[in-house]
Amino acid sequence: MHLDRRALVLGASQLVLLAGLAPQRLWAGQLQGYPFTLGVASGDPWPDGFVIWTRLAPKPLDPGSGMPMQAVQVSWEIAEDEGFARIVQSGEAFARPELGHSVHVEVGGLRPARPYWYRFKVSGELSPAGMVRTAPAAGARVDRLRIGVAGCQHWENGFYTAYQYLAQEPDLDAVFHYGDYIYEHWSQRVCPKVDKQPVCVRDHVGDEIYSLDSYRRRYAQYKSDPDLQAAHHAAAFLSTFDDHEVDNNWANLIDEKGTPPEAFVLRRFAAMQAWYENMPVRKAQFPRMQDMLAYRRLDYGGLLRIHLLDTRSHRTDQVCMDGKRKPCPPDMHVSRTMLGDAQEAWLDQGLGREARWNLIAQQVLMAPFDRRKAEETLANHGTDNWDGYRPARARLVDSIRRHRLTNVVVASGDYHKHFAGAVPVRDEALDGEMAAVEFLTSSISTGGNGGPVAGVDTLLANNPHVTLFNNQRGYQLFDVTAERWKTDIKVLDQVEERGGKLSTLASFAVTPDRATLHRA
Ligand code: FE
Ligand code: CA
């Protein structure tokens, strides 16, 4: 058996983690074109390193993305400077056909709280370079962190102009991606109709996706976007998934079409494998047949602890047939668990005062939200977000209060709206005491241009704990110091044509001693 030299130096146990055994059959021919069409990415920074990622795809939309069905050796470099004059680490990795020719390298042994640049090389071709910052050392004093939040990027609904702006934000430490990185829909499924014909900004390739190859091709299409690549090249992503990485509103082993669980689990596994292959995540998130460990913690010195949740894989089914069975009053919104028992206990155990701030980074709206319109007399709550899982929300609020925490910020997505508000201690007292503040980030493109919300006054009147509700596309920026948390709400004037203009709609500040929003 052939072992590569670096692997021998590292020893057998690290070998499996970092490089794996060298394949017996390595590709030695020429690739069919430039292999780095999907860009590069980094993720999950720790004080000593991070993951760097690429996926070789000379012909992104072709079968196998135009790659030979053999392993290909790829080299990588980490430098302390943009020009790669001071290379501090380098090595070899394998892009394997089993993993869609993706490459994940977990780099360690680096210095905390500083920028690094990385790139890959294969058969004489050089990838673009990405920049990534290591996290501060454990417990270290941190002056400031800047974390972007983004998600919901339906290819057909709009351009990714928001990412172009996010990529230019100065001093980005990381980007939390809350999910809906891809959508599973068939071509033209959700586009507005003109003369009864759907008209998309740009079309999905292919039918609804079920097989591993079709998920891979969908990621390849999305990842070919230069604005999305620019965002990845600018900062580490903290990646999770919501429903559309698999199927709309899936819940554990249940989809919304009533598919037998033993059939759905195969689709879910294909989707999770493709998610792993395409995201800059660590080996701990490697897909397994029956489940996957997607929840995890990331610490930024003594300033910020991020609890990254998985609200899909372990939840109980939505109530009222995903809200389709009416009436479905709030007292029926009692689906038992959003996180599953193990993750719930893990979150409870990890919520504490280790850091100045706790960020619960997750997918769906946590605060209660009555969506009723002016003429409606009955309350109207979602069933797919925490409103459908009231017992689970009550337990989480109880956990925050038991730990006597006033420094919890919740980040969420899914709604395709910007939302700033707070999670009340009791559902019955929406203007009473708050357990945490919540910032829900609007979509990058899903829903198209957006604009004024009809009846927004009714929504805000019925939800006094909600301060801002906006239907434009964009992202949010968390600017965090020990004294205050500031959130900028960034919106685009339009996304259905290129060249959209960005503005800051509003800014909010929070102090760690009280879960209350202030205009900033
Ligand atoms: Fe979405
Ligand atoms: Ca969703």
Short mmCIF file of C-alpha atoms and ligand atoms in Angstrom, two decimals:
data_model
loop_
_atom_site.label_atom_id
_atom_site.label_comp_id
_atom_site.label_asym_id
_atom_site.label_seq_id
_atom_site.Cartn_x
_atom_site.Cartn_y
_atom_site.Cartn_z
CA MET A 1 0.00 0.00 0.00
CA HIS A 2 1.24 3.44 -0.91
CA LEU A 3 1.16 6.13 1.79
CA ASP A 4 1.98 9.72 1.07
CA ARG A 5 4.99 11.19 2.87
CA ARG A 6 3.16 13.79 4.88
CA ALA A 7 0.73 11.17 6.15
CA LEU A 8 3.60 9.02 7.45
CA VAL A 9 5.00 11.97 9.36
CA LEU A 10 1.63 12.66 10.96
CA GLY A 11 1.00 9.11 12.16
CA ALA A 12 -1.81 6.70 11.54
CA SER A 13 -4.67 8.26 13.50
CA GLN A 14 -4.30 11.75 12.08
CA LEU A 15 -3.76 10.24 8.67
CA VAL A 16 -7.32 8.96 8.56
CA LEU A 17 -8.69 12.31 9.70
CA LEU A 18 -6.67 14.58 7.49
CA ALA A 19 -5.81 12.82 4.32
CA GLY A 20 -7.14 9.29 4.24
CA LEU A 21 -5.26 6.48 2.59
CA ALA A 22 -3.88 7.40 -0.78
CA PRO A 23 -6.09 5.87 -3.47
CA GLN A 24 -4.47 2.99 -5.35
CA ARG A 25 -5.58 4.43 -8.66
CA LEU A 26 -4.82 8.11 -9.10
CA TRP A 27 -5.76 10.14 -12.15
CA ALA A 28 -2.71 11.15 -14.10
CA GLY A 29 -4.32 12.59 -17.24
CA GLN A 30 -5.41 16.05 -18.24
CA LEU A 31 -8.67 17.47 -16.90
CA GLN A 32 -11.32 18.63 -19.40
CA GLY A 33 -11.04 22.27 -18.46
CA TYR A 34 -10.46 24.68 -15.60
CA PRO A 35 -11.31 22.66 -12.47
CA PHE A 36 -12.11 25.46 -9.99
CA THR A 37 -15.35 26.71 -11.57
CA LEU A 38 -17.12 26.44 -8.20
CA GLY A 39 -14.58 28.54 -6.34
CA VAL A 40 -13.15 27.82 -2.91
CA ALA A 41 -14.51 28.18 0.60
CA SER A 42 -13.56 28.05 4.24
CA GLY A 43 -15.57 27.26 7.34
CA ASP A 44 -15.88 26.63 11.07
CA PRO A 45 -12.83 28.51 12.32
CA TRP A 46 -11.27 27.42 15.59
CA PRO A 47 -8.37 29.24 17.31
CA ASP A 48 -5.83 26.96 15.59
CA GLY A 49 -7.37 26.49 12.15
CA PHE A 50 -10.39 25.97 9.91
CA VAL A 51 -11.68 23.89 7.03
CA ILE A 52 -10.74 24.77 3.49
CA TRP A 53 -12.88 23.43 0.67
CA THR A 54 -13.10 23.11 -3.07
CA ARG A 55 -14.81 20.80 -5.53
CA LEU A 56 -13.34 20.01 -8.91
CA ALA A 57 -15.86 20.62 -11.70
CA PRO A 58 -14.43 21.41 -15.15
CA LYS A 59 -17.97 21.08 -16.60
CA PRO A 60 -20.23 21.86 -13.64
CA LEU A 61 -23.56 20.74 -15.12
CA ASP A 62 -22.30 17.65 -16.99
CA PRO A 63 -22.54 14.15 -15.50
CA GLY A 64 -19.84 13.89 -12.83
CA SER A 65 -19.20 17.61 -13.45
CA GLY A 66 -16.82 16.56 -16.21
CA MET A 67 -14.45 14.72 -13.87
CA PRO A 68 -12.88 11.31 -14.48
CA MET A 69 -14.26 8.61 -12.19
CA GLN A 70 -10.96 8.38 -10.38
CA ALA A 71 -9.36 10.08 -7.42
CA VAL A 72 -7.36 13.18 -8.22
CA GLN A 73 -4.52 14.55 -6.11
CA VAL A 74 -4.90 18.21 -5.17
CA SER A 75 -2.36 20.36 -3.35
CA TRP A 76 -3.18 23.20 -1.00
CA GLU A 77 -1.37 26.13 0.59
CA ILE A 78 -1.99 28.41 3.56
CA ALA A 79 -0.25 31.78 3.62
CA GLU A 80 0.00 34.70 6.01
CA ASP A 81 -0.25 37.18 3.19
CA GLU A 82 -2.43 37.75 0.17
CA GLY A 83 0.48 37.34 -2.23
CA PHE A 84 1.43 33.89 -0.82
CA ALA A 85 4.99 35.06 -0.09
CA ARG A 86 4.83 33.59 3.45
CA ILE A 87 3.36 30.11 3.07
CA VAL A 88 3.03 28.54 6.52
CA GLN A 89 1.48 25.20 5.61
CA SER A 90 0.92 23.10 2.53
CA GLY A 91 -0.09 19.55 1.72
CA GLU A 92 -1.86 17.11 -0.54
CA ALA A 93 -5.45 15.97 -0.47
CA PHE A 94 -7.57 13.72 -2.66
CA ALA A 95 -10.67 14.67 -4.61
CA ARG A 96 -12.54 11.39 -4.66
CA PRO A 97 -15.41 10.34 -6.93
CA GLU A 98 -17.22 8.95 -3.87
CA LEU A 99 -17.48 12.52 -2.57
CA GLY A 100 -18.23 14.30 -5.84
CA HIS A 101 -14.55 15.29 -6.17
CA SER A 102 -14.89 17.64 -3.23
CA VAL A 103 -11.88 18.41 -1.08
CA HIS A 104 -12.08 19.18 2.64
CA VAL A 105 -8.88 19.90 4.54
CA GLU A 106 -9.01 20.54 8.28
CA VAL A 107 -6.05 22.81 8.84
CA GLY A 108 -4.60 23.05 12.36
CA GLY A 109 -1.50 24.46 14.04
CA LEU A 110 -2.18 28.06 13.05
CA ARG A 111 -2.20 31.20 15.19
CA PRO A 112 -5.43 32.57 16.68
CA ALA A 113 -7.31 35.71 15.64
CA ARG A 114 -5.53 36.53 12.43
CA PRO A 115 -6.24 36.36 8.70
CA TYR A 116 -4.89 33.63 6.43
CA TRP A 117 -5.13 33.09 2.70
CA TYR A 118 -5.56 29.68 1.07
CA ARG A 119 -5.61 28.18 -2.42
CA PHE A 120 -5.51 24.85 -4.24
CA LYS A 121 -3.59 23.51 -7.21
CA VAL A 122 -4.33 20.61 -9.53
CA SER A 123 -2.64 19.58 -12.77
CA GLY A 124 -0.98 22.96 -13.19
CA GLU A 125 -4.16 24.99 -12.54
CA LEU A 126 -4.36 27.39 -9.61
CA SER A 127 -7.61 28.13 -7.75
CA PRO A 128 -8.72 31.59 -6.69
CA ALA A 129 -7.49 32.49 -3.21
CA GLY A 130 -9.81 32.79 -0.24
CA MET A 131 -9.35 34.69 2.99
CA VAL A 132 -10.27 33.34 6.41
CA ARG A 133 -9.70 34.43 10.02
CA THR A 134 -8.93 32.03 12.82
CA ALA A 135 -11.04 32.40 15.97
CA PRO A 136 -9.50 34.09 19.02
CA ALA A 137 -7.83 31.86 21.63
CA ALA A 138 -10.06 30.29 24.26
CA GLY A 139 -11.16 32.92 26.77
CA ALA A 140 -9.17 35.66 25.06
CA ARG A 141 -10.26 39.27 25.28
CA VAL A 142 -11.81 40.17 21.93
CA ASP A 143 -12.44 43.79 21.00
CA ARG A 144 -14.87 43.25 18.18
CA LEU A 145 -16.44 40.65 15.91
CA ARG A 146 -18.33 41.17 12.68
CA ILE A 147 -20.55 38.33 11.53
CA GLY A 148 -22.73 38.38 8.44
CA VAL A 149 -26.00 36.43 8.23
CA ALA A 150 -27.48 35.14 4.98
CA GLY A 151 -29.63 32.39 3.50
CA CYS A 152 -32.58 31.49 1.23
CA GLN A 153 -31.01 31.92 -2.21
CA HIS A 154 -33.52 30.61 -4.75
CA TRP A 155 -31.66 30.58 -8.05
CA GLU A 156 -34.71 31.32 -10.17
CA ASN A 157 -36.05 34.27 -8.16
CA GLY A 158 -33.16 36.70 -8.35
CA PHE A 159 -29.48 37.49 -8.60
CA TYR A 160 -27.10 37.17 -5.66
CA THR A 161 -26.18 40.86 -5.65
CA ALA A 162 -26.48 40.89 -1.84
CA TYR A 163 -23.46 38.56 -1.67
CA GLN A 164 -21.45 40.98 -3.79
CA TYR A 165 -21.98 43.60 -1.07
CA LEU A 166 -21.49 41.15 1.79
CA ALA A 167 -18.14 40.13 0.27
CA GLN A 168 -17.04 43.77 0.44
CA GLU A 169 -17.91 44.29 4.12
CA PRO A 170 -14.68 45.16 5.93
CA ASP A 171 -13.27 42.92 8.68
CA LEU A 172 -15.73 40.05 8.34
CA ASP A 173 -14.97 37.31 10.86
CA ALA A 174 -17.54 34.84 9.51
CA VAL A 175 -20.87 34.43 7.76
CA PHE A 176 -23.63 32.40 9.39
CA HIS A 177 -25.65 30.73 6.62
CA TYR A 178 -29.00 29.69 8.07
CA GLY A 179 -29.96 27.38 5.20
CA ASP A 180 -31.93 27.07 1.95
CA TYR A 181 -28.57 27.25 0.16
CA ILE A 182 -30.27 25.38 -2.71
CA TYR A 183 -33.92 24.71 -3.51
CA GLU A 184 -35.10 21.28 -4.60
CA HIS A 185 -37.78 22.57 -6.97
CA TRP A 186 -38.05 21.61 -10.60
CA SER A 187 -37.37 24.26 -13.21
CA GLN A 188 -39.83 27.20 -13.13
CA ARG A 189 -41.70 25.81 -10.10
CA VAL A 190 -42.00 29.08 -8.19
CA CYS A 191 -41.60 31.88 -10.72
CA PRO A 192 -44.18 34.65 -11.25
CA LYS A 193 -46.48 34.07 -14.21
CA VAL A 194 -46.83 36.37 -17.23
CA ASP A 195 -49.74 35.35 -19.50
CA LYS A 196 -49.96 32.11 -17.48
CA GLN A 197 -46.34 31.28 -18.36
CA PRO A 198 -43.79 31.21 -15.53
CA VAL A 199 -41.01 33.71 -16.06
CA CYS A 200 -37.86 33.22 -13.97
CA VAL A 201 -34.89 35.49 -13.57
CA ARG A 202 -32.84 32.39 -14.47
CA ASP A 203 -33.90 28.74 -14.70
CA HIS A 204 -33.01 25.70 -12.64
CA VAL A 205 -31.51 22.89 -14.68
CA GLY A 206 -33.66 19.81 -14.49
CA ASP A 207 -36.59 18.31 -12.62
CA GLU A 208 -37.10 18.09 -8.85
CA ILE A 209 -33.96 16.59 -7.34
CA TYR A 210 -33.93 13.18 -5.64
CA SER A 211 -30.68 11.40 -6.51
CA LEU A 212 -27.21 12.19 -5.25
CA ASP A 213 -26.15 13.21 -8.76
CA SER A 214 -29.08 15.58 -9.16
CA TYR A 215 -28.38 17.24 -5.78
CA ARG A 216 -24.73 17.56 -6.80
CA ARG A 217 -25.70 19.19 -10.08
CA ARG A 218 -28.03 21.64 -8.29
CA TYR A 219 -25.20 22.70 -5.95
CA ALA A 220 -22.91 23.03 -8.97
CA GLN A 221 -25.40 25.35 -10.66
CA TYR A 222 -25.80 27.54 -7.57
CA LYS A 223 -22.10 27.56 -6.78
CA SER A 224 -21.20 28.70 -10.29
CA ASP A 225 -22.53 32.16 -9.31
CA PRO A 226 -19.64 34.65 -9.02
CA ASP A 227 -21.30 36.72 -6.27
CA LEU A 228 -21.81 33.66 -4.08
CA GLN A 229 -18.20 32.65 -4.73
CA ALA A 230 -17.02 36.14 -3.77
CA ALA A 231 -18.76 35.84 -0.39
CA HIS A 232 -17.11 32.47 0.23
CA HIS A 233 -13.74 33.89 -0.77
CA ALA A 234 -14.15 36.77 1.70
CA ALA A 235 -14.83 34.90 4.96
CA ALA A 236 -15.45 31.58 6.66
CA PHE A 237 -19.02 30.28 6.45
CA LEU A 238 -20.73 28.69 9.45
CA SER A 239 -22.99 26.42 7.45
CA THR A 240 -26.17 24.66 8.35
CA PHE A 241 -29.23 23.57 6.37
CA ASP A 242 -32.94 24.17 6.55
CA ASP A 243 -35.65 22.35 4.63
CA HIS A 244 -34.92 23.04 0.95
CA GLU A 245 -31.52 21.37 1.02
CA VAL A 246 -33.67 18.22 1.17
CA ASP A 247 -37.39 18.90 0.60
CA ASN A 248 -39.91 21.58 1.61
CA ASN A 249 -40.87 21.39 5.31
CA TRP A 250 -39.30 18.01 6.00
CA ALA A 251 -39.28 16.92 9.62
CA ASN A 252 -36.93 14.12 10.63
CA LEU A 253 -38.12 11.09 8.60
CA ILE A 254 -41.30 12.73 7.36
CA ASP A 255 -41.81 14.77 4.20
CA GLU A 256 -44.93 16.74 3.30
CA LYS A 257 -46.05 14.34 0.58
CA GLY A 258 -46.63 11.36 2.87
CA THR A 259 -43.73 9.40 1.39
CA PRO A 260 -42.96 6.19 3.34
CA PRO A 261 -40.15 7.05 5.80
CA GLU A 262 -37.96 4.20 4.52
CA ALA A 263 -38.06 5.80 1.06
CA PHE A 264 -37.68 9.39 2.29
CA VAL A 265 -34.63 8.48 4.37
CA LEU A 266 -32.80 7.48 1.19
CA ARG A 267 -33.52 10.86 -0.37
CA ARG A 268 -32.50 12.60 2.84
CA PHE A 269 -29.22 10.71 2.86
CA ALA A 270 -28.45 11.67 -0.75
CA ALA A 271 -29.24 15.30 0.11
CA MET A 272 -27.06 15.23 3.25
CA GLN A 273 -24.15 13.70 1.38
CA ALA A 274 -24.40 16.42 -1.27
CA TRP A 275 -24.66 19.06 1.48
CA TYR A 276 -21.48 17.75 3.10
CA GLU A 277 -19.67 17.59 -0.22
CA ASN A 278 -20.52 21.20 -1.02
CA MET A 279 -20.10 22.91 2.35
CA PRO A 280 -16.86 23.85 4.15
CA VAL A 281 -17.66 21.79 7.25
CA ARG A 282 -15.53 19.57 9.46
CA LYS A 283 -15.26 15.79 9.47
CA ALA A 284 -17.56 15.75 12.51
CA GLN A 285 -20.34 16.66 10.08
CA PHE A 286 -19.63 13.75 7.73
CA PRO A 287 -22.97 12.20 6.70
CA ARG A 288 -24.04 8.90 8.19
CA MET A 289 -26.82 6.68 6.93
CA GLN A 290 -29.42 7.33 9.62
CA ASP A 291 -28.51 10.78 10.85
CA MET A 292 -25.82 13.39 10.90
CA LEU A 293 -24.29 15.55 13.59
CA ALA A 294 -24.98 19.04 12.29
CA TYR A 295 -25.34 20.89 15.59
CA ARG A 296 -22.17 22.21 17.15
CA ARG A 297 -20.59 25.08 19.07
CA LEU A 298 -18.08 27.67 17.90
CA ASP A 299 -16.35 29.92 20.42
CA TYR A 300 -14.87 33.35 19.72
CA GLY A 301 -12.68 33.90 22.77
CA GLY A 302 -14.48 35.31 25.76
CA LEU A 303 -16.77 37.46 23.63
CA LEU A 304 -19.12 35.13 21.79
CA ARG A 305 -20.30 31.54 21.97
CA ILE A 306 -22.24 30.36 18.92
CA HIS A 307 -24.66 27.46 19.34
CA LEU A 308 -25.34 26.26 15.79
CA LEU A 309 -28.56 24.23 15.82
CA ASP A 310 -30.20 21.63 13.59
CA THR A 311 -33.96 22.21 13.77
CA ARG A 312 -34.83 19.71 11.01
CA SER A 313 -33.29 16.33 11.63
CA HIS A 314 -34.67 15.53 15.07
CA ARG A 315 -38.01 17.36 15.25
CA THR A 316 -41.44 15.84 15.59
CA ASP A 317 -43.90 16.31 12.73
CA GLN A 318 -45.64 19.66 12.22
CA VAL A 319 -49.16 19.91 13.67
CA CYS A 320 -52.38 20.21 11.61
CA MET A 321 -50.82 18.57 8.51
CA ASP A 322 -48.24 21.37 8.18
CA GLY A 323 -51.00 23.89 8.92
CA LYS A 324 -53.15 22.78 5.97
CA ARG A 325 -55.90 21.47 8.29
CA LYS A 326 -57.99 24.39 9.55
CA PRO A 327 -58.86 25.63 12.04
CA CYS A 328 -55.58 25.21 13.87
CA PRO A 329 -55.73 27.50 16.91
CA PRO A 330 -52.61 28.15 19.04
CA ASP A 331 -53.58 25.55 21.65
CA MET A 332 -53.14 22.90 18.95
CA HIS A 333 -49.58 24.06 18.20
CA VAL A 334 -48.04 21.51 20.51
CA SER A 335 -45.62 19.46 18.41
CA ARG A 336 -43.31 18.08 21.10
CA THR A 337 -39.72 18.70 20.08
CA MET A 338 -37.82 20.94 17.66
CA LEU A 339 -34.30 19.74 18.53
CA GLY A 340 -34.76 16.18 19.75
CA ASP A 341 -33.88 15.21 23.31
CA ALA A 342 -30.10 14.88 22.85
CA GLN A 343 -29.61 18.25 21.15
CA GLU A 344 -31.95 19.95 23.60
CA ALA A 345 -29.93 18.64 26.55
CA TRP A 346 -26.69 19.64 24.78
CA LEU A 347 -27.97 23.20 24.28
CA ASP A 348 -29.14 23.48 27.88
CA GLN A 349 -25.78 22.28 29.11
CA GLY A 350 -23.84 24.69 26.87
CA LEU A 351 -25.85 27.84 27.56
CA GLY A 352 -23.93 29.75 30.17
CA ARG A 353 -21.67 32.64 31.05
CA GLU A 354 -18.50 31.34 29.39
CA ALA A 355 -18.80 34.18 26.92
CA ARG A 356 -20.12 37.70 27.06
CA TRP A 357 -22.76 36.80 24.43
CA ASN A 358 -24.64 33.62 23.45
CA LEU A 359 -25.76 33.43 19.84
CA ILE A 360 -28.33 30.74 19.06
CA ALA A 361 -27.80 30.42 15.32
CA GLN A 362 -30.63 28.44 13.79
CA GLN A 363 -33.14 28.23 10.95
CA VAL A 364 -36.72 29.21 11.78
CA LEU A 365 -38.54 32.06 13.58
CA MET A 366 -38.45 31.49 17.32
CA ALA A 367 -40.66 34.31 18.61
CA PRO A 368 -44.44 33.91 18.54
CA PHE A 369 -45.90 35.67 15.52
CA ASP A 370 -49.57 36.17 14.80
CA ARG A 371 -49.85 36.52 11.01
CA ARG A 372 -53.55 37.39 10.93
CA LYS A 373 -54.72 40.08 8.55
CA ALA A 374 -56.89 43.04 9.60
CA GLU A 375 -60.16 41.31 8.67
CA GLU A 376 -59.30 37.98 10.38
CA THR A 377 -60.67 37.32 13.87
CA LEU A 378 -58.71 34.13 14.65
CA ALA A 379 -55.03 34.00 15.53
CA ASN A 380 -52.88 32.66 12.68
CA HIS A 381 -49.54 31.11 13.65
CA GLY A 382 -46.99 29.14 11.65
CA THR A 383 -46.67 25.40 12.17
CA ASP A 384 -43.19 24.87 10.66
CA ASN A 385 -41.39 27.33 12.96
CA TRP A 386 -41.17 27.43 16.79
CA ASP A 387 -44.81 28.60 16.93
CA GLY A 388 -45.79 25.03 15.98
CA TYR A 389 -43.55 23.64 18.72
CA ARG A 390 -44.73 25.65 21.73
CA PRO A 391 -43.74 23.06 24.39
CA ALA A 392 -40.20 23.00 22.95
CA ARG A 393 -40.02 26.80 22.92
CA ALA A 394 -41.25 26.98 26.51
CA ARG A 395 -38.49 24.56 27.57
CA LEU A 396 -35.83 26.63 25.78
CA VAL A 397 -37.08 29.86 27.38
CA ASP A 398 -37.05 28.04 30.72
CA SER A 399 -33.44 26.97 30.09
CA ILE A 400 -32.37 30.56 29.35
CA ARG A 401 -34.06 31.74 32.55
CA ARG A 402 -32.71 28.93 34.69
CA HIS A 403 -29.22 29.99 33.63
CA ARG A 404 -30.22 33.61 34.42
CA LEU A 405 -29.03 34.72 30.99
CA THR A 406 -29.78 38.16 29.60
CA ASN A 407 -27.20 37.92 26.82
CA VAL A 408 -28.90 35.56 24.36
CA VAL A 409 -29.34 36.59 20.73
CA VAL A 410 -31.27 34.37 18.33
CA ALA A 411 -30.50 34.38 14.60
CA SER A 412 -32.99 32.84 12.23
CA GLY A 413 -34.17 32.78 8.61
CA ASP A 414 -36.71 30.85 6.51
CA TYR A 415 -39.35 33.61 6.42
CA HIS A 416 -37.91 35.65 3.54
CA LYS A 417 -38.47 38.79 5.60
CA HIS A 418 -36.27 40.93 7.81
CA PHE A 419 -37.52 40.78 11.36
CA ALA A 420 -36.18 42.37 14.55
CA GLY A 421 -37.85 41.58 17.83
CA ALA A 422 -37.65 39.51 20.96
CA VAL A 423 -38.79 36.16 22.33
CA PRO A 424 -41.19 36.81 25.22
CA VAL A 425 -40.90 34.81 28.41
CA ARG A 426 -44.61 33.95 28.11
CA ASP A 427 -46.65 33.61 24.89
CA GLU A 428 -49.54 35.29 26.73
CA ALA A 429 -47.51 38.43 27.55
CA LEU A 430 -46.09 39.67 24.26
CA ASP A 431 -45.33 43.07 25.78
CA GLY A 432 -43.94 41.60 29.00
CA GLU A 433 -40.49 40.36 29.93
CA MET A 434 -38.25 39.06 27.12
CA ALA A 435 -35.97 35.99 27.23
CA ALA A 436 -33.84 36.81 24.18
CA VAL A 437 -33.69 39.18 21.25
CA GLU A 438 -34.17 37.75 17.78
CA PHE A 439 -32.92 38.88 14.38
CA LEU A 440 -34.43 37.02 11.45
CA THR A 441 -32.54 37.64 8.22
CA SER A 442 -34.34 38.04 4.91
CA SER A 443 -33.52 36.03 1.82
CA ILE A 444 -30.71 36.69 -0.62
CA SER A 445 -33.07 36.15 -3.57
CA THR A 446 -36.06 33.96 -2.68
CA GLY A 447 -39.33 35.77 -3.36
CA GLY A 448 -37.85 38.20 -5.87
CA ASN A 449 -37.74 41.96 -5.43
CA GLY A 450 -40.32 42.18 -2.65
CA GLY A 451 -41.55 45.56 -1.44
CA PRO A 452 -44.12 47.06 0.91
CA VAL A 453 -46.01 44.53 3.07
CA ALA A 454 -49.79 44.92 2.91
CA GLY A 455 -51.18 45.28 6.42
CA VAL A 456 -47.84 45.66 8.15
CA ASP A 457 -49.50 47.96 10.73
CA THR A 458 -51.86 45.14 11.72
CA LEU A 459 -48.94 42.74 12.05
CA LEU A 460 -46.97 45.12 14.26
CA ALA A 461 -50.06 45.97 16.35
CA ASN A 462 -50.78 42.28 16.98
CA ASN A 463 -47.14 41.56 17.76
CA PRO A 464 -45.85 44.26 20.12
CA HIS A 465 -42.60 42.31 20.66
CA VAL A 466 -41.74 42.78 16.96
CA THR A 467 -40.06 46.07 16.06
CA LEU A 468 -39.28 45.63 12.38
CA PHE A 469 -40.89 43.54 9.64
CA ASN A 470 -39.69 44.12 6.08
CA ASN A 471 -40.09 42.31 2.78
CA GLN A 472 -36.95 43.17 0.87
CA ARG A 473 -33.98 40.99 0.02
CA GLY A 474 -30.62 41.36 1.74
CA TYR A 475 -28.52 40.26 4.67
CA GLN A 476 -27.72 41.29 8.24
CA LEU A 477 -24.49 42.24 9.90
CA PHE A 478 -23.82 41.54 13.57
CA ASP A 479 -21.19 43.89 14.99
CA VAL A 480 -20.32 42.61 18.44
CA THR A 481 -18.30 44.18 21.27
CA ALA A 482 -18.35 43.49 25.01
CA GLU A 483 -20.53 46.54 25.64
CA ARG A 484 -23.09 46.22 22.88
CA TRP A 485 -24.42 44.09 20.06
CA LYS A 486 -25.30 46.04 16.93
CA THR A 487 -27.28 44.61 14.04
CA ASP A 488 -27.46 46.33 10.68
CA ILE A 489 -30.43 45.39 8.47
CA LYS A 490 -29.22 45.55 4.86
CA VAL A 491 -31.69 45.70 1.98
CA LEU A 492 -31.49 45.75 -1.81
CA ASP A 493 -33.77 47.89 -3.96
CA GLN A 494 -34.21 44.93 -6.35
CA VAL A 495 -32.70 41.54 -7.23
CA GLU A 496 -34.48 40.63 -10.47
CA GLU A 497 -31.95 42.53 -12.51
CA ARG A 498 -28.24 42.86 -11.95
CA GLY A 499 -26.84 45.97 -10.29
CA GLY A 500 -29.23 46.25 -7.33
CA LYS A 501 -28.39 48.99 -4.82
CA LEU A 502 -27.75 48.28 -1.16
CA SER A 503 -28.82 50.39 1.79
CA THR A 504 -29.04 50.07 5.56
CA LEU A 505 -32.72 49.99 6.45
CA ALA A 506 -32.22 50.15 10.22
CA SER A 507 -29.73 49.40 12.97
CA PHE A 508 -30.47 47.99 16.41
CA ALA A 509 -28.37 47.81 19.54
CA VAL A 510 -28.61 45.41 22.47
CA THR A 511 -26.69 45.39 25.75
CA PRO A 512 -25.79 42.10 27.46
CA ASP A 513 -27.68 42.92 30.66
CA ARG A 514 -31.14 42.95 29.12
CA ALA A 515 -32.93 41.28 26.19
CA THR A 516 -34.25 44.53 24.73
CA LEU A 517 -33.81 46.19 21.34
CA HIS A 518 -32.83 49.82 20.97
CA ARG A 519 -32.70 51.81 17.74
CA ALA A 520 -29.07 52.52 16.95
FE FE B 1 -36.23 29.74 2.02
CA CA B 2 -37.31 26.96 4.85
#
